[in-house]
Structures are given as C-alpha cells and as structure tokens.
XYZ file of C-alpha atoms in Angstrom:
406
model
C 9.637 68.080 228.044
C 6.679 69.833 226.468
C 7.106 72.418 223.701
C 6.179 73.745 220.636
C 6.632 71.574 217.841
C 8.086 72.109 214.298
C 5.233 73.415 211.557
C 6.027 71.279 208.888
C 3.592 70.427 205.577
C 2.690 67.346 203.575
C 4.391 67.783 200.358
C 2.482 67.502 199.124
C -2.060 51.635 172.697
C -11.423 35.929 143.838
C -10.464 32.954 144.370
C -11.558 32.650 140.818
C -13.363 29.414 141.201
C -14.103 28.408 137.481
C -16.842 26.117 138.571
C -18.109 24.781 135.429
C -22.480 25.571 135.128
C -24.222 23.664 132.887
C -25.229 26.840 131.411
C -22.258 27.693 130.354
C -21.397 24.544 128.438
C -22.873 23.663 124.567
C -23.180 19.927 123.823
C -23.679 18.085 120.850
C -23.917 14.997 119.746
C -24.419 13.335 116.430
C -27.616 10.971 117.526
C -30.200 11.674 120.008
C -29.259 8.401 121.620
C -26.813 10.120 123.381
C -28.139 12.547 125.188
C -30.566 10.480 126.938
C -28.100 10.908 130.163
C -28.190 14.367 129.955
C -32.085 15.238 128.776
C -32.944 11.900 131.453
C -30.726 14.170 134.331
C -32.858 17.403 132.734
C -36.454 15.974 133.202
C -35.089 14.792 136.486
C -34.588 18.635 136.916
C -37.765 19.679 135.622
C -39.933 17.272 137.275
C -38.415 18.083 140.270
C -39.446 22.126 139.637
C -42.853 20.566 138.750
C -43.344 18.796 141.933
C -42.084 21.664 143.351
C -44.493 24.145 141.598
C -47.203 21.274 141.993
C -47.071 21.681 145.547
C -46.585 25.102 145.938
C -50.046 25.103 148.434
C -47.731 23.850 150.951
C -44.997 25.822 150.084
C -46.324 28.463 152.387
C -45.710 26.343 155.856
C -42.753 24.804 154.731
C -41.488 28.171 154.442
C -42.416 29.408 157.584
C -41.152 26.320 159.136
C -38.034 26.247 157.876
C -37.709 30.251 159.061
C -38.660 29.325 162.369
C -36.037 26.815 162.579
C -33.617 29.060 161.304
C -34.883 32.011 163.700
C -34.418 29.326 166.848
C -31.611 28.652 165.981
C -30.276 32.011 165.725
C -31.584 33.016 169.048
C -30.044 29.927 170.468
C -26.469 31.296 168.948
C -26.806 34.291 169.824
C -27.456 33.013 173.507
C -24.255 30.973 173.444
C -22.765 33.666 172.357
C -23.788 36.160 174.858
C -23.130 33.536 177.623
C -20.032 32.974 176.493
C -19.189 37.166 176.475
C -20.798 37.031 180.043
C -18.168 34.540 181.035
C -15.722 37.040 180.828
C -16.649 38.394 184.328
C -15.191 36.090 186.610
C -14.309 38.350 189.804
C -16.384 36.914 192.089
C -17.038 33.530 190.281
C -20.477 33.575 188.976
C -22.281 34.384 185.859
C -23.639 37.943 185.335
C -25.693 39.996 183.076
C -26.453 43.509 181.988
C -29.527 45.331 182.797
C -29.665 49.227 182.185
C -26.168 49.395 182.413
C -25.296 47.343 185.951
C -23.794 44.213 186.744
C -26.422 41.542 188.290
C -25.156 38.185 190.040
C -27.378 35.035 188.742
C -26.300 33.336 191.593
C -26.209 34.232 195.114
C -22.379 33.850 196.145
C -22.107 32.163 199.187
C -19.607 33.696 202.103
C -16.581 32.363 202.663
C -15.723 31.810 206.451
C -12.250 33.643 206.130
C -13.905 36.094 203.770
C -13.338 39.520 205.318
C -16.533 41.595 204.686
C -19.002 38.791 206.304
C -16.224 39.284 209.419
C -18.331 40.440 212.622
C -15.950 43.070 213.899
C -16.916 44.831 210.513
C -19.602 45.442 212.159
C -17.613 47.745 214.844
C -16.324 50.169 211.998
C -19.338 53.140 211.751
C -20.317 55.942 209.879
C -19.881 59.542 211.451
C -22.510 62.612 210.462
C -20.774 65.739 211.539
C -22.042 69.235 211.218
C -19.157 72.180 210.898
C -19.443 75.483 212.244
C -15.921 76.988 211.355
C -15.161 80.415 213.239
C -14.404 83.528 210.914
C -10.808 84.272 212.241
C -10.666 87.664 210.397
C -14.160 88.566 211.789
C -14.399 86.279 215.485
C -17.635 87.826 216.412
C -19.213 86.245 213.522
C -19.510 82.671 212.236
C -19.441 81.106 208.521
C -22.384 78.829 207.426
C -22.627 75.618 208.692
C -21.668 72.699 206.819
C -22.028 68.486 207.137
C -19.521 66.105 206.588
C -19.024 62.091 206.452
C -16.022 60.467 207.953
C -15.285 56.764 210.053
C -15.072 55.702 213.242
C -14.701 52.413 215.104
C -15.666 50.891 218.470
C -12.533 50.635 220.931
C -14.786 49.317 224.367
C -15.949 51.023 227.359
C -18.693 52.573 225.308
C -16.387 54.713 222.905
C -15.275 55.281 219.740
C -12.445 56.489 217.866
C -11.780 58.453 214.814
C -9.682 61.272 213.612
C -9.832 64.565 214.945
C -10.235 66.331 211.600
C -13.387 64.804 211.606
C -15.258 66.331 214.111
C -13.444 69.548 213.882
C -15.610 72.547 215.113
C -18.564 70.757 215.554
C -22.111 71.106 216.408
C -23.194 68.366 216.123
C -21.829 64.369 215.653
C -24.081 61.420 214.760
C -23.323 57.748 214.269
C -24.899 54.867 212.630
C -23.657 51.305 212.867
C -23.700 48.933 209.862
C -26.686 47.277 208.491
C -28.651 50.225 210.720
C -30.726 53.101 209.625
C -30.896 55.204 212.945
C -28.471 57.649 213.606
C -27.071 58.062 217.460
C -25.897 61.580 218.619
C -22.132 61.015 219.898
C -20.542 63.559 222.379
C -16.859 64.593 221.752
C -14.332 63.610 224.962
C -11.083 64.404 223.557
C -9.130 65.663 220.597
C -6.025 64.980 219.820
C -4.877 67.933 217.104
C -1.076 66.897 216.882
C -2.125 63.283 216.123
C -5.651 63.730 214.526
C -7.199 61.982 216.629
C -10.649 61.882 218.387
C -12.269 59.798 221.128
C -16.524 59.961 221.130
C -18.868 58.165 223.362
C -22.698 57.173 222.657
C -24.924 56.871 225.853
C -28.046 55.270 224.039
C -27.530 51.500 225.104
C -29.428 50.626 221.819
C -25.965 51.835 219.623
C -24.261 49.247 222.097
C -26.447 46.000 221.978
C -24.398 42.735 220.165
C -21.253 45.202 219.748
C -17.896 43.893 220.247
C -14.781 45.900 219.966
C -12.227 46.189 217.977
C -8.516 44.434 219.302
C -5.109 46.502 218.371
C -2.155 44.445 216.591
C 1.392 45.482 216.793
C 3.249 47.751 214.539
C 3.112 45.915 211.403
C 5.926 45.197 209.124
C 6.772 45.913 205.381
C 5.019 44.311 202.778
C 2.598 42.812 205.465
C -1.043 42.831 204.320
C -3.385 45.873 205.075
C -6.986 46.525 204.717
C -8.900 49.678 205.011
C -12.312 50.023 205.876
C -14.359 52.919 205.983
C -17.243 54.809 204.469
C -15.431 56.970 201.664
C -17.178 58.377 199.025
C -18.921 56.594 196.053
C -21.486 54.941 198.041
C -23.545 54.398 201.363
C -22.487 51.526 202.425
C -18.916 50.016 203.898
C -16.332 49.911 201.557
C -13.288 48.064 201.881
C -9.291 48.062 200.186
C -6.701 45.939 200.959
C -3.055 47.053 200.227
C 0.038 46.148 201.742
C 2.703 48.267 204.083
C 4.925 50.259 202.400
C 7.244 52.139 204.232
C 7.103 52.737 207.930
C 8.943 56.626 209.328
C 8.177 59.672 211.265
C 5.723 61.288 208.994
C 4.056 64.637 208.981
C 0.466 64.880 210.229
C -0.935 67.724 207.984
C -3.542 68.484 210.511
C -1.352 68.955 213.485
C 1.631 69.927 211.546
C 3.486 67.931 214.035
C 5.896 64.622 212.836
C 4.635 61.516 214.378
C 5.493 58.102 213.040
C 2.820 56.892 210.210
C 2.545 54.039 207.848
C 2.565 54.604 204.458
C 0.284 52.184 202.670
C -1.118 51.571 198.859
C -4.308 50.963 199.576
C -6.894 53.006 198.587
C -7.637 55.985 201.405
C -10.224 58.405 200.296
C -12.529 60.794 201.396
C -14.486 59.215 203.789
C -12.069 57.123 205.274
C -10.584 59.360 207.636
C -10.895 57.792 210.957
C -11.515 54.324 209.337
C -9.582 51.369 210.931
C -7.106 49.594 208.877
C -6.465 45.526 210.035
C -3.957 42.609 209.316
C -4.470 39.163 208.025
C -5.833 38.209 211.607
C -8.415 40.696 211.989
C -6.749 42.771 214.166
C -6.472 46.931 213.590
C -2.879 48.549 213.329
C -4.042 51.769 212.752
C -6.024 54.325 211.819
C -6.537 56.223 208.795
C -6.265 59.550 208.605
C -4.469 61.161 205.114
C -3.405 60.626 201.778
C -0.712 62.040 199.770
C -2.232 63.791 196.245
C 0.028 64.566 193.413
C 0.860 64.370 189.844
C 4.104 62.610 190.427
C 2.393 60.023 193.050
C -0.062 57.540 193.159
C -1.647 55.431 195.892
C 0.241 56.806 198.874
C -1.650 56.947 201.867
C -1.319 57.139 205.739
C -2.193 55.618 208.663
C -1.796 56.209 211.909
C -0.314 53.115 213.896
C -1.815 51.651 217.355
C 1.665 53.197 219.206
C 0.299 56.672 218.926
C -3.034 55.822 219.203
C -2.034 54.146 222.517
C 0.064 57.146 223.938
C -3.373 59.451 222.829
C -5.687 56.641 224.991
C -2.904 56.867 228.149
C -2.804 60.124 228.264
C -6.278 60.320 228.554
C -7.051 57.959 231.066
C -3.819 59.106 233.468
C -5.146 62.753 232.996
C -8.898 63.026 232.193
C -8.042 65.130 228.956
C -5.114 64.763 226.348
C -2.487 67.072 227.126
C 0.104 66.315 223.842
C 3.140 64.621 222.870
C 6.378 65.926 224.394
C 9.094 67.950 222.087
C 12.078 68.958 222.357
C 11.505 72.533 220.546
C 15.395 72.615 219.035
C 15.617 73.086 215.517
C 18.476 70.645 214.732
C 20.893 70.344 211.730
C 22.811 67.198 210.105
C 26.330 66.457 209.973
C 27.121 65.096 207.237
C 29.618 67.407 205.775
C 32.942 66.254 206.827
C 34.086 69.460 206.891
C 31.795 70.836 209.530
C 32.116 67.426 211.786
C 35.895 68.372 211.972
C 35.526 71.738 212.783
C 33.157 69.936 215.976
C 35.169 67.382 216.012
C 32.557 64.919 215.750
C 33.647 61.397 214.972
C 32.375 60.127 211.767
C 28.449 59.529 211.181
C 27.690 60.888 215.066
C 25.315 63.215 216.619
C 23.230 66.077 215.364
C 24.009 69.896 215.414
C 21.527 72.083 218.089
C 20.991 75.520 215.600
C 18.536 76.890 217.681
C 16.117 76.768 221.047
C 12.653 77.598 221.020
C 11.822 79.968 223.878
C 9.229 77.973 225.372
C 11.317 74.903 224.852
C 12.672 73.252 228.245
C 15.606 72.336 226.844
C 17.018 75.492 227.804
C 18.075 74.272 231.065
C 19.919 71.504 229.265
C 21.407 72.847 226.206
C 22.776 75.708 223.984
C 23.167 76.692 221.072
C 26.491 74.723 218.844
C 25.958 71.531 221.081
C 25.996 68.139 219.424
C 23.280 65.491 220.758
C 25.469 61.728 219.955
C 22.725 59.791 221.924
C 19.600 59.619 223.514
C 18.459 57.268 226.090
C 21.564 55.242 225.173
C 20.607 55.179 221.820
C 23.628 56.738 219.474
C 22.060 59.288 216.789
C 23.223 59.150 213.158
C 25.085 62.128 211.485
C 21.794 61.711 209.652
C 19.953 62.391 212.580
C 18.702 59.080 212.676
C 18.310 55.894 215.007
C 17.998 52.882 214.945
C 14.375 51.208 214.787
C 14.051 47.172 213.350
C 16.842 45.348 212.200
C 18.325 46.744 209.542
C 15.896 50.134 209.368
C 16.342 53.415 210.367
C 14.202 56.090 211.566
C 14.033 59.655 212.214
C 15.823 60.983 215.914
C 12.604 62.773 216.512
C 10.482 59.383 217.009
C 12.325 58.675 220.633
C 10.818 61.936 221.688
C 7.374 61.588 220.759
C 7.184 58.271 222.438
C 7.605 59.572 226.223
C-alpha cells in the first residue's frame, strides 16, 4: 500500500563603653604614704617602658618575628579558607582548584564499574565528517559551495554503521573516527532512509574494525524509563553524554521526511551534533536514535528519538530488497468524528471510526475506498472517533502508526 505521505511540519531574585583610663582620673591624697600603690604600679609601668626602650637593639627581630608569625598564620587562614570555598564543588567527589579560569581535579577519580562513560560499547558510538554539496534547485546546472558538517553514528555489526540521513545529505564525501582515535576512515553511503532520517554507512579499512563490538537494540522503552544520549554535539571534541528520561511516546513528525512515524520524546539534552547519536537504557542497550529537537520560546528540553521499531523496518527492508524502498501509506486525508452531530448524520456509533475526506491519486486505496466512507477498524483493531488506537495499557496512539508498521 505505497503512497504519498502527508507533508506535515515540526511546530515548531557605640556601645559607649565608659572604660575608665587612668588618664582620665585625678587622685589625691592627703599623705604621700598613700600613693605608694599607685606611683609603686607607675614605676612598674615605667620600668617596664625602660626595659623596653633598654632593649630596643633587639626590638628589630622581635618585630620581624612576631610579623612572620602573624604573616604564617594568615596564609595558613587564608588556605583554610580557600579549601574550605573549594569544598563547595562536590560533583564528582574530589577537591578542585582554579587555574586561569578552569576547574582541575587534585585527585584522579577512579571509574566506577557501572559508571557509563568507562562502558566499552561507548566505544561503538563515532564521530561523522561530512562534506555538503547542496544542488541549486533554481539554477540545476550549477552547484552552491561546498560545506562540512559533524554529526554521530554508531556500529550496528556486519561492518556498518548507522546514523541519520540528514547527516550525510548530498554528500561528497563521509569520514569517521572512532573514540580515543585520531585517524579518520572514509565511509561509503548504502542507503538512505529520507521518510525516517535514517542512514546506513559501511567502512572497508579492517583497521576502523579491530576490538569493535556492536551495539545491541532494547525494546520500545516505557515512560519515565531512564535515557541517555551520546553523541558528539557541539561544545567540544570529544564524546559527550546526557541522560534524561522518556517522556511521551506517539506518532511524531520527522521534519526531514515530513512523514509521521512514531518517536520518543525525551528531556535529555539533543543538540547539534547529536543527530545520529544512539540513545541507551539502564542496561546498556540502544532504543533509538537521535535525530531532532523541538526549539521554541514556549518549550524547553524536548527532543526526539527515533525508536529501534523503525529503525528495524529501515534494516528489513534493506536486507529483503538490497535498497530501502519506504514505509507504506495509505494516502487518504482523514477527518475526526467527534462532533455528535456529524456521527449521526453517518450514523456512526459513539467514539467509532474516522471520516475518508479525500484520496490521493497515487494512493492504492482507490480500489478499496471512496470518498464519505468511515474506517471503524483496522486489522481488527477498532479506531477511535479520535482517530486513535490502542497501543500499551491504558495509552493511546495515533491510527496512522498501524500503517507505517507493515
């Protein structure tokens, strides 16, 4: 049941101490006697400034001893104290320091075993080097200037890879280098898969392949389930990699096919770079691929992946046929009943079946329907006045989905 399919858009905070001086006090008394505890406590005073003046030779070192204590010991605070700001960073659980600006570790941190960047099939994700040469559609003769781009890709077995078909688009030429490596590898293009953005590439040089193990595919993942995306994306060289967890799971539309597949929507970070990056569960296994991300002032951390059952119809199709051919459509452009009014003018029972508005020429459907019919079920499967099935449990999902999977 090929046919064209629907062009659709992403939508895109004084104390007045009166401390009595001596100075400030006039004694008398009527005998001299008397004052012998106060003149005795004086010349205590002033022989005490004598000895002090007396030995004023030495006064020199004692002073500069006493500084140097005093300096220690303010460098010693002001150590504490700076060790004791440096505490603050505690993300990775070791001491740190500033130097021109950047963060240093004291310590080496030591690799946990379930830690997920020291995991080996890390080492399948790669970086892709692709050089555009777009066509001039207004002027086909001639071409625009070439331009490079970075993207993902990841190592599926049998000596290929797989990344997103947006990727390679137009290309010229398509290099790969693994991680930890700093030689490039020229890849060759098999397929593309525009509907579904996806792209399978294949390295010959056996040196890209040697202590390579591929990457396994998980099952559809459910909500709230962990997610993490790794990739290349921009702000660095080297792999990067955000965890998130799954957010909503529909039929979603593929901005560079235009098409509506299902997706994942995720809210972990997806951004230029990680196009064709594989995204994994808690055990290591990849659920998907991703491929978009939803920018807008209203919306924040909304991206997409693209989940292992439509990367599995893309790798059938091209084993059964040597090429991708395409997901099947229907080519109807379909309308919901929901207004009562319009279900009993059908009569449609209550919350069944979709309206057919129109046929697409090319559409094969023609042999099977007309305009004003009303599709209740597919497969056995009754459709929603919605125009919705049913998917897990208690979710729903778009009608369209049971087509794209044949």
């Amino acid at each position: 049941m090929a046919g064209a399919n629907c062009s659709l858009s992403l939508f895109k905070f004084k104390e007045t101490s009166s401390s009595l001086h001596s100075s400030s006090l006039t004694l008398r008394f009527p005998t001299p006697r008397k004052t012998l505890n106060s003149t005795h406590k004086t010349k205590t005073i002033r022989s005490k400034k004598h000895d002090f003046r007396r030995n004023s030779s030495n006064a020199g070192k004692n002073r500069d001893e006493i500084e140097a204590v005093v300096t220690q010991k303010r460098l010693k605070d002001d150590k504490e104290k700076s060790r004791s700001q440096a505490s603050g960073f505690k993300s990775f659980g070791t001491q740190r320091k500033e130097k021109k600006g950047f963060l240093y570790d004291l310590k080496d941190s030591q690799a946990d075993s379930g830690n997920l960047q020291d995991a080996t099939f890390l080492n399948a994700v790669v970086k892709v080097y692709c050089t555009h040469t777009a066509p001039d559609y207004s002027l086909p003769w001639q071409k625009q200037r070439q331009f490079t781009s970075t993207g993902s890709a990841f190592m599926i077995g049998d000596g290929k890879l797989l990344t997103n078909a947006h990727c390679v688009e137009h290309n010229t030429q398509v290099k790969v280098k693994r991680r930890g490596d700093d030689t490039k590898f020229v890849a060759k293009v098999l397929a593309r898969g525009v509907e579904c953005d996806i792209a399978l590439l294949s390295v010959e040089n056996e040196e890209f392949w040697k202590g390579a193990e591929p990457l396994r595919f998980g099952r559809l993942p459910c909500l709230q389930d962990s997610v993490t995306v790794v990739g290349y994306p921009l702000g660095g060289d080297t792999i990067s990699v955000t965890k998130g967890v799954v957010s909503r799971i529909e039929v979603t539309s593929y901005a560079h096919g235009a098409s509506d597949l299902l997706g994942i929507q995720i809210d972990a970070a997806v951004n230029p770079g990680n196009s064709g990056g594989p995204a994994f569960n808690d055990h290591g296994e990849c659920i998907g691929v991703a491929f978009q991300v939803l920018r807008s002032d209203d919306a924040e951390n909304i991206g997409y992946v693209i989940p292992t059952t439509v990367v599995s119809h893309f790798l059938n199709d091209y084993e059964k046929n040597g090429s991708y051919t395409g997901f099947p459509s229907l080519g109807v452009l379909l309308q919901k009943l929901e207004n009562p009014a319009l279900r009993e003018c059908l009569k449609v029972q209550s919350n069944e079946g979709v309206l057919v508005r129109r046929i697409e020429p090319t559409s094969d459907a023609h042999n099977v329907l007309k305009e004003g019919d009303v599709i209740v079920s597919f497969d056995g499967i009754n459709v929603g006045s919605e125009g919705t099935v049913p998917f897990r449990s208690t979710e729903r999902i778009a009608f369209r989905y049971l087509i794209s999977e044949k």
